Short mmCIF file of C-alpha atoms and ligand atoms in Angstrom, two decimals:
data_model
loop_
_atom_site.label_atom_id
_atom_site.label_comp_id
_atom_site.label_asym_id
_atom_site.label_seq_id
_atom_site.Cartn_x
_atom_site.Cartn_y
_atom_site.Cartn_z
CA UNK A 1 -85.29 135.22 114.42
CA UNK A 2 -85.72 138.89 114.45
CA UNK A 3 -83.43 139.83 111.47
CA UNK A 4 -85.60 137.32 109.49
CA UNK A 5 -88.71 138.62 110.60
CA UNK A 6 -87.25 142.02 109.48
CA UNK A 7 -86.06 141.16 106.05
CA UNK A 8 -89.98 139.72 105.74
CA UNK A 9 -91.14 142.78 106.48
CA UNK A 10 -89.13 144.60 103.99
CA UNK A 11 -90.87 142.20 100.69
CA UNK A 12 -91.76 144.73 98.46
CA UNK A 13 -95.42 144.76 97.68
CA UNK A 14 -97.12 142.72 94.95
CA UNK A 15 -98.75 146.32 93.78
CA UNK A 16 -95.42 147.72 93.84
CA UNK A 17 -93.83 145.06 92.00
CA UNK A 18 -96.99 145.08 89.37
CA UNK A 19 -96.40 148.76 88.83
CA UNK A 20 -92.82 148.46 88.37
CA UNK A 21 -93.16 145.49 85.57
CA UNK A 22 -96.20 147.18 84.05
CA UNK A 23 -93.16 149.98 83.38
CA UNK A 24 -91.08 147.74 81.32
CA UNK A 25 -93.90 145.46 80.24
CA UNK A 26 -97.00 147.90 79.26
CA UNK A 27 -98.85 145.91 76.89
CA UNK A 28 -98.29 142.69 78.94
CA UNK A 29 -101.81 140.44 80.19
CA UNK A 30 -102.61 141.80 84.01
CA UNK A 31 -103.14 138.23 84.61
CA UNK A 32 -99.27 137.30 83.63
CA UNK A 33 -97.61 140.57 85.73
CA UNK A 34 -99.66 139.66 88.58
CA UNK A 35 -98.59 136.15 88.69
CA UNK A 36 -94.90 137.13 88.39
CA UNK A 37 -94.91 139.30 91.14
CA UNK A 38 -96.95 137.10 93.58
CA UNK A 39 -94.70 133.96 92.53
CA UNK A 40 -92.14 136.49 93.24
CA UNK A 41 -92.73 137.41 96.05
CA UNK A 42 -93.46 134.13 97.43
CA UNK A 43 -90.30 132.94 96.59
CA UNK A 44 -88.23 135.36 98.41
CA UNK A 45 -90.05 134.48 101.42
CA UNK A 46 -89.43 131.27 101.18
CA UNK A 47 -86.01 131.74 101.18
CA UNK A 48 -85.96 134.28 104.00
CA UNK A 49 -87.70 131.42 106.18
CA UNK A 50 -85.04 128.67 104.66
CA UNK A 51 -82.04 130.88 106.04
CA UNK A 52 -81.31 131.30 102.34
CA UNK A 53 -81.59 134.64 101.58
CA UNK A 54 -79.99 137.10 104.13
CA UNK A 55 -80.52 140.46 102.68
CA UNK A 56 -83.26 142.47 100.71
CA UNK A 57 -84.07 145.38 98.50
CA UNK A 58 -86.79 146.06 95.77
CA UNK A 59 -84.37 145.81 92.89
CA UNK A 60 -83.35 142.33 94.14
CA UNK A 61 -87.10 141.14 94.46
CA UNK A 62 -88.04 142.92 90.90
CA UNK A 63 -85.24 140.76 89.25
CA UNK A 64 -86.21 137.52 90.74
CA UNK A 65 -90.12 138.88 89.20
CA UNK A 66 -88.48 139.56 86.11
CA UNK A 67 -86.96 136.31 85.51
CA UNK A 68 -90.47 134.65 86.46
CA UNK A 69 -91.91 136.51 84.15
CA UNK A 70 -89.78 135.45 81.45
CA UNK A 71 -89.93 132.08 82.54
CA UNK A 72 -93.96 132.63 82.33
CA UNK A 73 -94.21 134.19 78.68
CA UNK A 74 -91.93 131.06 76.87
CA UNK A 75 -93.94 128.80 74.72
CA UNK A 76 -94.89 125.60 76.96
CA UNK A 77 -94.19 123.02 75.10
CA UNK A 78 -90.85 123.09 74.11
CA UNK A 79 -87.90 120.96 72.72
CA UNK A 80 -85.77 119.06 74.78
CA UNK A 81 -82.59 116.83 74.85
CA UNK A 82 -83.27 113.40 75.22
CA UNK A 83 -80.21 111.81 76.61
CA UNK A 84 -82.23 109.21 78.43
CA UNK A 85 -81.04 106.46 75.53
CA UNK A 86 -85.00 105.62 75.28
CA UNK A 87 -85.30 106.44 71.09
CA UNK A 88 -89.21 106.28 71.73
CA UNK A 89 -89.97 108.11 74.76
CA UNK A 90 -93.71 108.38 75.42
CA UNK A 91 -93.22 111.11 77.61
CA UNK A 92 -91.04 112.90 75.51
CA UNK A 93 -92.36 113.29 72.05
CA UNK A 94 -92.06 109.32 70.74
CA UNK A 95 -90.31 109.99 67.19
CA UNK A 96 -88.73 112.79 66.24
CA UNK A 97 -89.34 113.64 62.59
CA UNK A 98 -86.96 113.31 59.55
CA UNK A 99 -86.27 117.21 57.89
CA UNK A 100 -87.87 115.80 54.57
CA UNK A 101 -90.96 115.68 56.87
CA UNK A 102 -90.59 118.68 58.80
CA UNK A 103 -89.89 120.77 55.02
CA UNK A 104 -93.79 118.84 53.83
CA UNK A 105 -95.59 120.03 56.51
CA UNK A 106 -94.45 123.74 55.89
CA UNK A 107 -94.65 123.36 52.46
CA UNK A 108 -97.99 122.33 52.86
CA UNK A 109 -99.21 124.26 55.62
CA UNK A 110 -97.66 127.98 55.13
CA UNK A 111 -99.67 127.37 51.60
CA UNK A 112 -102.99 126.25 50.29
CA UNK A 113 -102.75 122.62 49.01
CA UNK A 114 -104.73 120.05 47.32
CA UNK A 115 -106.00 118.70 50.51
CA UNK A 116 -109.57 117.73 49.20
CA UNK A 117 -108.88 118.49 45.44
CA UNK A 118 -108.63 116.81 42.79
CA UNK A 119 -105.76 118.61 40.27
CA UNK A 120 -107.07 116.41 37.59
CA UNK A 121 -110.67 116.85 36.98
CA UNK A 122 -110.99 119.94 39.38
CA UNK A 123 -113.58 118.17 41.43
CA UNK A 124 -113.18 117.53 45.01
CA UNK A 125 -110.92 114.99 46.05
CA UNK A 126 -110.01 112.76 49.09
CA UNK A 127 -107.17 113.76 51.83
CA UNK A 128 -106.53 109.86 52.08
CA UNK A 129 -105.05 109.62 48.30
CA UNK A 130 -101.94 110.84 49.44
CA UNK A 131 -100.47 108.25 51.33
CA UNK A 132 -102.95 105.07 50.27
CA UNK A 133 -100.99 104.24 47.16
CA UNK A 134 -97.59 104.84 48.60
CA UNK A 135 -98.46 102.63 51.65
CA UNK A 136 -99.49 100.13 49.38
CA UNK A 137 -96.70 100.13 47.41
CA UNK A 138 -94.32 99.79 50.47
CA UNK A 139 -96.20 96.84 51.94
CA UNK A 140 -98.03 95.11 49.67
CA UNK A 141 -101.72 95.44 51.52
CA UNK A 142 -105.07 95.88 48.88
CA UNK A 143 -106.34 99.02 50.93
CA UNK A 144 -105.31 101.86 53.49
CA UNK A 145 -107.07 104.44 55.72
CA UNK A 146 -105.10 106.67 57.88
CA UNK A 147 -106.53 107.98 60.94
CA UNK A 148 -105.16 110.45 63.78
CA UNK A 149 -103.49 107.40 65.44
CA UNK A 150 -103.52 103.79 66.60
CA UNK A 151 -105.76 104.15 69.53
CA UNK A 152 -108.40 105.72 66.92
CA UNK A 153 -107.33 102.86 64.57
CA UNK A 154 -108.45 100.40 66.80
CA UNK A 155 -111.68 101.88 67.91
CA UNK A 156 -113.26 102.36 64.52
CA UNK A 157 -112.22 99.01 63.07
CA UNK A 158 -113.60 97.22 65.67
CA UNK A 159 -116.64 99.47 66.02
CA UNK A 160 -117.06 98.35 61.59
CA UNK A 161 -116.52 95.08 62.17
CA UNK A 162 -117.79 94.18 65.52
CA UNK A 163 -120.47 96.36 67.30
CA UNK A 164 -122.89 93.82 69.20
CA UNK A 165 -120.85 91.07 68.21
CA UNK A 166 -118.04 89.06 69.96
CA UNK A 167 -114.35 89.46 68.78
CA UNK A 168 -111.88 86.82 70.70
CA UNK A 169 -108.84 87.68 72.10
CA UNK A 170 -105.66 85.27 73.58
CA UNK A 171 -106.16 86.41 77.46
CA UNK A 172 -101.82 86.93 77.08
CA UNK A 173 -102.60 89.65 74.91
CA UNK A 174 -105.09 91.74 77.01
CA UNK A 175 -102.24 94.49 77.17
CA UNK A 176 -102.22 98.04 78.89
CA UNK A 177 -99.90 100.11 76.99
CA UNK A 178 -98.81 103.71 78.92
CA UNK A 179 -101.79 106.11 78.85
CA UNK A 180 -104.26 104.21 79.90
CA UNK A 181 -105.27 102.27 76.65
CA UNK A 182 -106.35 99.30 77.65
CA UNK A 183 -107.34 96.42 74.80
CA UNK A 184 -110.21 95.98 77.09
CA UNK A 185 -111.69 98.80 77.50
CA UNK A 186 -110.73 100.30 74.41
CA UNK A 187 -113.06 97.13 73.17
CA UNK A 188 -116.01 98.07 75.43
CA UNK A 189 -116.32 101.61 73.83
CA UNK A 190 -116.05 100.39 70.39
CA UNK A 191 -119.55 98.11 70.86
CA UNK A 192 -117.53 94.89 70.79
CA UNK A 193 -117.91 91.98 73.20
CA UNK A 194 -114.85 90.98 74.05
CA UNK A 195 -114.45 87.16 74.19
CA UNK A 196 -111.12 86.25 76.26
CA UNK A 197 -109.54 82.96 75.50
CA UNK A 198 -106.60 80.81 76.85
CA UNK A 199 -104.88 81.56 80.14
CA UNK A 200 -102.07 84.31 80.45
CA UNK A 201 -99.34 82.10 79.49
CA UNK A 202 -100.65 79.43 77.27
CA UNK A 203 -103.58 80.06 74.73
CA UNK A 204 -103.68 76.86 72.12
CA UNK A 205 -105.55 76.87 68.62
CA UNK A 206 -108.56 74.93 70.05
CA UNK A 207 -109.07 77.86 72.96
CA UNK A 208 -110.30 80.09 69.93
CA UNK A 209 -111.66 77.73 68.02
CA UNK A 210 -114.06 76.45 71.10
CA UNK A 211 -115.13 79.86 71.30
CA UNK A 212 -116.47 80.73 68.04
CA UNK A 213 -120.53 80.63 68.33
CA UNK A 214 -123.12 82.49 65.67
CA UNK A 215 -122.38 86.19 67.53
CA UNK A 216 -118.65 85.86 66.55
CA UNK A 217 -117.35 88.62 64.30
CA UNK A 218 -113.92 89.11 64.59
CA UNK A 219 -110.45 86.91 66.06
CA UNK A 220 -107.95 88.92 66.87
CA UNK A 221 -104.42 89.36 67.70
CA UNK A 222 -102.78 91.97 69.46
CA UNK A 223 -98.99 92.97 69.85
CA UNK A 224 -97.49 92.14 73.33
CA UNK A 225 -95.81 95.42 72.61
CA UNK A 226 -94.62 96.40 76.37
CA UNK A 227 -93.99 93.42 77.99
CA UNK A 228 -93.04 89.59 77.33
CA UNK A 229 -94.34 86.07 78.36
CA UNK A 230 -91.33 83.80 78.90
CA UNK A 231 -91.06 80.45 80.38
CA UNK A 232 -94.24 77.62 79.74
CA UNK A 233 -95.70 79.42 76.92
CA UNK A 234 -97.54 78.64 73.94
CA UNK A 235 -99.18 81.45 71.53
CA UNK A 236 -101.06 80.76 68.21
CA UNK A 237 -99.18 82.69 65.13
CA UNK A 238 -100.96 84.72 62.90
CA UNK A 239 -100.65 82.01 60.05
CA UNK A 240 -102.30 79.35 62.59
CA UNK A 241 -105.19 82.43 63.28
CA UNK A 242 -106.16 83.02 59.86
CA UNK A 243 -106.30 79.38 58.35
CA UNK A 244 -108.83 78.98 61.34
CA UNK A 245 -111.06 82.22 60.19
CA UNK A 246 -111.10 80.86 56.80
CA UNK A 247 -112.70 77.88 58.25
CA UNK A 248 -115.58 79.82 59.80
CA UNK A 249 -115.83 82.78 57.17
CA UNK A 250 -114.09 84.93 60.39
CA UNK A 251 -111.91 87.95 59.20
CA UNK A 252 -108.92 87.68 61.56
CA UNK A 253 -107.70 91.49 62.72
CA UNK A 254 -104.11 92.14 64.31
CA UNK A 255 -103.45 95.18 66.37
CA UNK A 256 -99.37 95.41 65.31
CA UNK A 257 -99.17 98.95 67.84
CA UNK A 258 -95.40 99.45 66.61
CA UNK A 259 -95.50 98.64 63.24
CA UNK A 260 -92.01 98.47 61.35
CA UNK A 261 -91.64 98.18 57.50
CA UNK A 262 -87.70 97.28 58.71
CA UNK A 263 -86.11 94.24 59.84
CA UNK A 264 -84.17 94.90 62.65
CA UNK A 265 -82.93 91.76 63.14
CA UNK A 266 -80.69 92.96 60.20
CA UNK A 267 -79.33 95.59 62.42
CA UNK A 268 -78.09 93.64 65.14
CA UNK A 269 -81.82 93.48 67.12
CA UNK A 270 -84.15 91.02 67.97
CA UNK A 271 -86.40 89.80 65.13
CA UNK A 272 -89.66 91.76 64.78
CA UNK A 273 -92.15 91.01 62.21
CA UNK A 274 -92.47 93.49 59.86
CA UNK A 275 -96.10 94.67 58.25
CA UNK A 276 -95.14 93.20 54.73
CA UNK A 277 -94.30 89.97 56.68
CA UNK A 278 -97.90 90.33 59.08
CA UNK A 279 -99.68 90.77 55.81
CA UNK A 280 -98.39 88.17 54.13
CA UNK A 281 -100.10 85.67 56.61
CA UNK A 282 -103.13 86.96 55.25
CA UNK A 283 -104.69 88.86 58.12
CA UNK A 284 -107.11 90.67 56.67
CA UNK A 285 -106.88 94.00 58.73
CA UNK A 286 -103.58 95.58 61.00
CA UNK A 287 -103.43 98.71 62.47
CA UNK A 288 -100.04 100.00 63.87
CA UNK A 289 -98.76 103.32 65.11
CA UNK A 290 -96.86 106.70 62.61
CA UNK A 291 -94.83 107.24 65.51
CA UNK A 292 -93.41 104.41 67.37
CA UNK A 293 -91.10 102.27 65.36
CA UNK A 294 -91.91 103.56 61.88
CA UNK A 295 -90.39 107.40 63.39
CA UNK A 296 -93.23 109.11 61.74
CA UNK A 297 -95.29 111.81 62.86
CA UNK A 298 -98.74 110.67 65.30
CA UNK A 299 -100.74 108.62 63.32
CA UNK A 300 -102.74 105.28 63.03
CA UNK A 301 -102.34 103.48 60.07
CA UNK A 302 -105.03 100.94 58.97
CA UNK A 303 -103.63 98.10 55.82
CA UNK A 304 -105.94 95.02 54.51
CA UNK A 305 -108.58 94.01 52.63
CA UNK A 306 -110.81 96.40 50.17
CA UNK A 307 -114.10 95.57 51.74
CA UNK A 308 -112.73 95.96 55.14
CA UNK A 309 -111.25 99.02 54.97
CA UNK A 310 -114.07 100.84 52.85
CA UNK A 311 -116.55 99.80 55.57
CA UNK A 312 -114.31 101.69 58.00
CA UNK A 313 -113.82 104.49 56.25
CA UNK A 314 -117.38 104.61 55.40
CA UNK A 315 -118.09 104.97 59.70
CA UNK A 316 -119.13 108.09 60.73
CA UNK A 317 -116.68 107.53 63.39
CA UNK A 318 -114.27 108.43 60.71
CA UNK A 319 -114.79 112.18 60.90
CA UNK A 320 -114.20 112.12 64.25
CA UNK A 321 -110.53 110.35 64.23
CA UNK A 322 -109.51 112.01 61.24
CA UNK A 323 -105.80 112.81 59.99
CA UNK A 324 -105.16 116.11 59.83
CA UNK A 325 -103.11 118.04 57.05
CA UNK A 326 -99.87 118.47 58.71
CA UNK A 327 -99.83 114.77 59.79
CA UNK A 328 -100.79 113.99 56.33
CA UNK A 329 -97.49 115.88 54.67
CA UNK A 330 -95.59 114.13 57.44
CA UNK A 331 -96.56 111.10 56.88
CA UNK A 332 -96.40 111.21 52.99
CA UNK A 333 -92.85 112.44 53.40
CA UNK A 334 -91.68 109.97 55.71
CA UNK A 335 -93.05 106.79 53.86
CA UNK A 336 -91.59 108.75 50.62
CA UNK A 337 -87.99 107.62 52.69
CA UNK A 338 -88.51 104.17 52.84
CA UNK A 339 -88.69 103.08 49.32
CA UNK A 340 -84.67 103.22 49.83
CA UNK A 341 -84.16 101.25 53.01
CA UNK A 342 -80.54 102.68 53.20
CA UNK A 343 -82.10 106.06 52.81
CA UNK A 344 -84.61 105.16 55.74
CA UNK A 345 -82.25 104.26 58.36
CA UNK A 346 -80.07 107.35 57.05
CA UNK A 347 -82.76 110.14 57.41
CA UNK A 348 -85.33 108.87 59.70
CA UNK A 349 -83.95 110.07 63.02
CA UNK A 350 -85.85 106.87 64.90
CA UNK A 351 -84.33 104.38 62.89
CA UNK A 352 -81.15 106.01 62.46
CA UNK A 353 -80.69 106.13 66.53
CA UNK A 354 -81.81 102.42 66.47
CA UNK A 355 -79.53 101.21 64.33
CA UNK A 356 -76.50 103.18 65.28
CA UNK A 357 -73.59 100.52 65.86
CA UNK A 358 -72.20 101.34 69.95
CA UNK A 359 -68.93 101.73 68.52
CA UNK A 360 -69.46 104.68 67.14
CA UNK A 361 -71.48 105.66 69.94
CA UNK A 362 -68.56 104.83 71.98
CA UNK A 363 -66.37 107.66 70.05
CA UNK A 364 -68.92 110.13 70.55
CA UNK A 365 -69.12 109.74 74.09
CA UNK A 366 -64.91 110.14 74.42
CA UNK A 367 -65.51 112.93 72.46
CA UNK A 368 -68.44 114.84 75.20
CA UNK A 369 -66.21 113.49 77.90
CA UNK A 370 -63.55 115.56 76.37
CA UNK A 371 -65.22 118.67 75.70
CA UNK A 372 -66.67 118.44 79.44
CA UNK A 373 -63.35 117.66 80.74
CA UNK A 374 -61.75 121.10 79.61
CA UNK A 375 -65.19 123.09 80.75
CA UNK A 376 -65.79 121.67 84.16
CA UNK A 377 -64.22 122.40 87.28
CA UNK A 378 -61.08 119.07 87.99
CA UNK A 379 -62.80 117.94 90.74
CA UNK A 380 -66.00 116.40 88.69
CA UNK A 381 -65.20 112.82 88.26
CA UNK A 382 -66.15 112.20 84.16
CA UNK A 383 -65.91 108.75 82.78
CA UNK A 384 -67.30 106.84 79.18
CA UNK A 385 -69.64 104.33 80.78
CA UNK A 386 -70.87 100.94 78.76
CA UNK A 387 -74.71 100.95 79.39
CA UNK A 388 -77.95 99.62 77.50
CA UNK A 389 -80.29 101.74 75.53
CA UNK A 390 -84.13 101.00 75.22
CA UNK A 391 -86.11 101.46 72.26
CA UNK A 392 -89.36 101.99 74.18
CA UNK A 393 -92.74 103.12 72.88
CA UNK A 394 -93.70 99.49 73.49
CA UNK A 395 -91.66 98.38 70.92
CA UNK A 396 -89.20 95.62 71.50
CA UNK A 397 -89.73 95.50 74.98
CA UNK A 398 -86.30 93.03 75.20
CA UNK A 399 -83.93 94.45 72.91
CA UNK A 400 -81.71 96.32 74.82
CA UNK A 401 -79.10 97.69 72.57
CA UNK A 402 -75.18 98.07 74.01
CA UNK A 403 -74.38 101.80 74.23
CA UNK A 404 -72.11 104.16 75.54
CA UNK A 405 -72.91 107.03 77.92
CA UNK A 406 -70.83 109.76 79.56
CA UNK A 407 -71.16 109.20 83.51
CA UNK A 408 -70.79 112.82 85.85
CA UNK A 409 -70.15 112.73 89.58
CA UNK A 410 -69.47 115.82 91.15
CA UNK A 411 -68.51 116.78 94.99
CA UNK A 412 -70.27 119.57 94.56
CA UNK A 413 -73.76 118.64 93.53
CA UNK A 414 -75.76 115.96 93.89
CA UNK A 415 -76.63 113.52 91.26
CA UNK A 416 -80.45 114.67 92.04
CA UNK A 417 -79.41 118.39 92.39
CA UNK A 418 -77.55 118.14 88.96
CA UNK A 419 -80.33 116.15 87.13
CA UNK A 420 -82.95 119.01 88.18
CA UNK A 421 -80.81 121.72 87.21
CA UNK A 422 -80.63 120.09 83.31
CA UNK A 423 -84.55 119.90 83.44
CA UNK A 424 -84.80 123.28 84.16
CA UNK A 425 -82.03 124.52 81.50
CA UNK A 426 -82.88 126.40 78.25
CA UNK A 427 -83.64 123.67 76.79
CA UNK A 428 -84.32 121.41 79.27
CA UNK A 429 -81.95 118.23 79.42
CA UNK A 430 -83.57 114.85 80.35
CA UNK A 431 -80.86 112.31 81.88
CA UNK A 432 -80.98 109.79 83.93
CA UNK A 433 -79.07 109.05 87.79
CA UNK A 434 -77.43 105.33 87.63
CA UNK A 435 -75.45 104.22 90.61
CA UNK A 436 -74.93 107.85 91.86
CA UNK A 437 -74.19 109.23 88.56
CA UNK A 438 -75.76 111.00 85.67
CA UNK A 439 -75.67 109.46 82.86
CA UNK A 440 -75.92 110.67 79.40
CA UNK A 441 -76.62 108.45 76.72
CA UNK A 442 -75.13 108.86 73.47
CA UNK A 443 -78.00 107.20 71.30
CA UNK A 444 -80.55 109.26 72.09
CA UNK A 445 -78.29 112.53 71.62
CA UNK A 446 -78.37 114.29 68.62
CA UNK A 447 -74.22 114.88 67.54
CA UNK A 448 -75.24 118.14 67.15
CA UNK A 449 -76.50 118.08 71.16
CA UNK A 450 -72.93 117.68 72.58
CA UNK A 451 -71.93 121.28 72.39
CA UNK A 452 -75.48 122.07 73.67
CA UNK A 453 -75.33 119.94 76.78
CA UNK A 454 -71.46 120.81 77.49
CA UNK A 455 -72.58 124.52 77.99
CA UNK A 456 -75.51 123.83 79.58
CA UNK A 457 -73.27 121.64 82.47
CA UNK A 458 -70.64 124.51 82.27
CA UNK A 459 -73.39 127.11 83.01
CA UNK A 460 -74.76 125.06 86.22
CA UNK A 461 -71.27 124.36 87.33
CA UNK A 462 -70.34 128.51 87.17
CA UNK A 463 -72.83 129.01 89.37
CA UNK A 464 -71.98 129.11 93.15
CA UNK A 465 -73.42 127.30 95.61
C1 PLP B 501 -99.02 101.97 71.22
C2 PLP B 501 -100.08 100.97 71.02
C3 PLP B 501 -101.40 101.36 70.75
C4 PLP B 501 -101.82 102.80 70.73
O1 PLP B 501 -101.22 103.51 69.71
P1 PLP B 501 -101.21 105.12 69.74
O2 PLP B 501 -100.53 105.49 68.47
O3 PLP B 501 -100.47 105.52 70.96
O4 PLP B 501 -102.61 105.56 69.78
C5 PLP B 501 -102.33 100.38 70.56
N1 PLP B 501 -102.01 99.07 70.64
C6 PLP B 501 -100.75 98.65 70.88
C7 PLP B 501 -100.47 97.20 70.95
C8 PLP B 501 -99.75 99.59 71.09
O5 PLP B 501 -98.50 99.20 71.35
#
């Protein structure tokens, strides 16, 4: 007790410690130094009182300030490895974007472009041009607007097309996606009064028609895109929907959230309609997301009829949920990609990941094991591990794709220990602990990743304690 109330004694400081930074660091914010040497500080005293640390001396303490301090001045958001084997992770970026798209947005925004101008007649132009005739092209809709994503897409065409007025809604499609968006409330902000039919399981054709009264403006579908009703189930199609607003002059609106212009099903997943396929029902308005499924950049994209989508785009709201320029080049460069579906699933890093066969993801995964094999110490038990991948972002919430993942168990770290030690790597690397292992999951890991993560794990392991 005495020895560690004398090494407490002997922290250096925080003036000390600020004068001996501002040394090497003259031109750095007071407010930055300052919080270096406190955090510091703190820090060794914690590990005085945690029998951790046994001796002291101001070089020691200045280090461990140092280190904070370049901890501190690194950007904040930063990349990281995703070897979680979710492709869309909310949490960590959804899609990551295809180099044609990342090579457009620098193009575009290390330069002046034609944003707003028109390079024909000089005049002004509109920022929406640039992807409306493409997106029309790829899916066969009569109109586009693009907005700053699907959330915003939602809002404004149901504040258009149904402020004051009732839109009806299958009560087994009420859905909370991650975030807080809520069809619900998301409905209440845009003016609309939502009108819930059917019961969570089983909505029929008659629940929405029964419903429909003079203050009707809209029916509408929306994606279960998170979750699935199985069992006693019945759900009217989008067909069924829109042959029942043609009876009633009622413009029938579907909110797709993970749009794909792919079928999957193709590729060894479950069937997903694509937008061509939602159109062709002849639903008069979908919105869907840039970045779930299609693997573009953050974006809502709004397809259907002319007068719908000029009355949106006409809403003040407009201004308020527009696309920015760098989404715009994004966006243009990643549709641009799909006019070549082999090209798509080639370059677009989402749909490439998707589609990637487990076999091959099998290889990889020998070939990390090997490479972590030779750099980690012979006690760390390392084995290829069969698991399932998710394609998340609320996007075919029950495929779950065969894949192959390298498992680590060490004796002398913990799996928790060992999966906090990757977050807080340069970069960070995301895994996840199955069955007292951690487990990294070859679809989600760029080939290029291995050597990354194999030095990163040989780096943790070198360390002693
Ligand atoms: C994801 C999703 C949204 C929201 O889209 P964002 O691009 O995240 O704004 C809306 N509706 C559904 C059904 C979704 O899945």
């Amino acid at each position: 007790m005495k020895e560690r109330e004398a090494l407490l004694r002997k922290i250096p400081a925080v003036h000390e410690l600020i004068e001996a930074l501002r040394q090497r660091w003259p031109r750095l914010s007071e407010k930055l130094v300052t919080q270096a040497a406190r955090k510091a500080t703190e820090s060794v005293r914690e590990e005085i009182l945690k029998g951790i640390r046994q001796s002291i001396s101001f070089e020691e303490v200045l280090k461990v300030a140092e280190t904070i301090l370049k901890q501190l001045k690194r950007p904040h958001l930063r990349r990281v490895v995703n070897a979680t084997g979710v492709v869309v992770h909310t949490n960590l970026g959804r899609s990551i974007l295809p180099k044609e798209a990342l090579e457009a947005v620098a193009e575009v925004s290390a330069h002046y472009s034609n944003l707003e101008f028109d390079l024909h007649t000089g005049k002004r132009g509109s920022r929406y041009v640039h992807v409306e005739e493409i997106l029309l092209e790829l899916t066969g809709a009569e109109a586009a607007l693009v907005v700053n994503n699907n959330a915003a897409a939602v809002l404004i065409t149901l504040n258009t097309l149904a402020a004051g007025k009732e839109v009806i809604v299958s009560r087994g499609e009420l859905v909370e996606i991650g975030g807080s968006f809520r069809i619900p409330d998301v409905m209440a902000r845009s003016g609309a009064i939502l009108r819930e039919v059917g019961a969570t399981n089983r909505t029929h054709l008659r629940d929405y028609e029964e419903a429909i009264n003079e203050n009707t403006a809209l029916l509408m579908k929306v994606h279960k895109s998170n979750y699935a009703i199985v069992g006693f189930t019945k759900e009217v199609s989008g067909a069924e929907l829109v042959a029942l607003g043609r009876r009633y002059h009622l413009p029938v609106i579907e909110d797709l959230g993970s749009g794909c212009f792919v079928d999957f099903s193709k590729y060894g997943l479950l069937k997903e309609p694509t937008v061509q396929e939602v159109l062709a029902t002849g639903v008069d308005v979908v919105t869907f997301s840039g970045d779930k499924l299609l693997g573009g950049p953050q974006a809502g994209i709004i397809l259907g009829r002319r007068e719908f989508i000029a009355a949106i785009r006409k809403n003040p709201l407009n201004r308020a949920v527009r696309i920015d320029k760098m989404t715009l080049a994004a966006l243009e460069a990643t549709l641009r990609l799909y006019r070549d579906e082999k090209e798509a699933i080639e370059k677009i890093p989402t749909l490439r990941m998707i589609t990637t066969p487990s076999e091959i993801l099998k290889k990889r995964a020998r070939r990390l094991k090997n490479k972590l094999c030779k750099l980690l110490p012979p006690e760390t038990e390392i084995k290829v591990v069969e698991t399932i991948s998710r394609v998340g972002g609320g996007a075919l919430p029950l495929a779950s794709p065969k894949s192959y993942a390298v498992a680590l168990r060490s004796p002398q770290f913990s799996p928790t220990r060992l999966e906090s030690s990757l977050r807080e790597a340069n970069p960070p690397v995301i895994a996840r602990i199955e069955e007292d292992a951690l487990l990294f999951d070859l679809r989600t890991i760029l080939p290029e990743e291995e050597g990354l993560i194999s030095q990163i794990l040989a780096q943790i392991f070198a360390q002693k304690d």
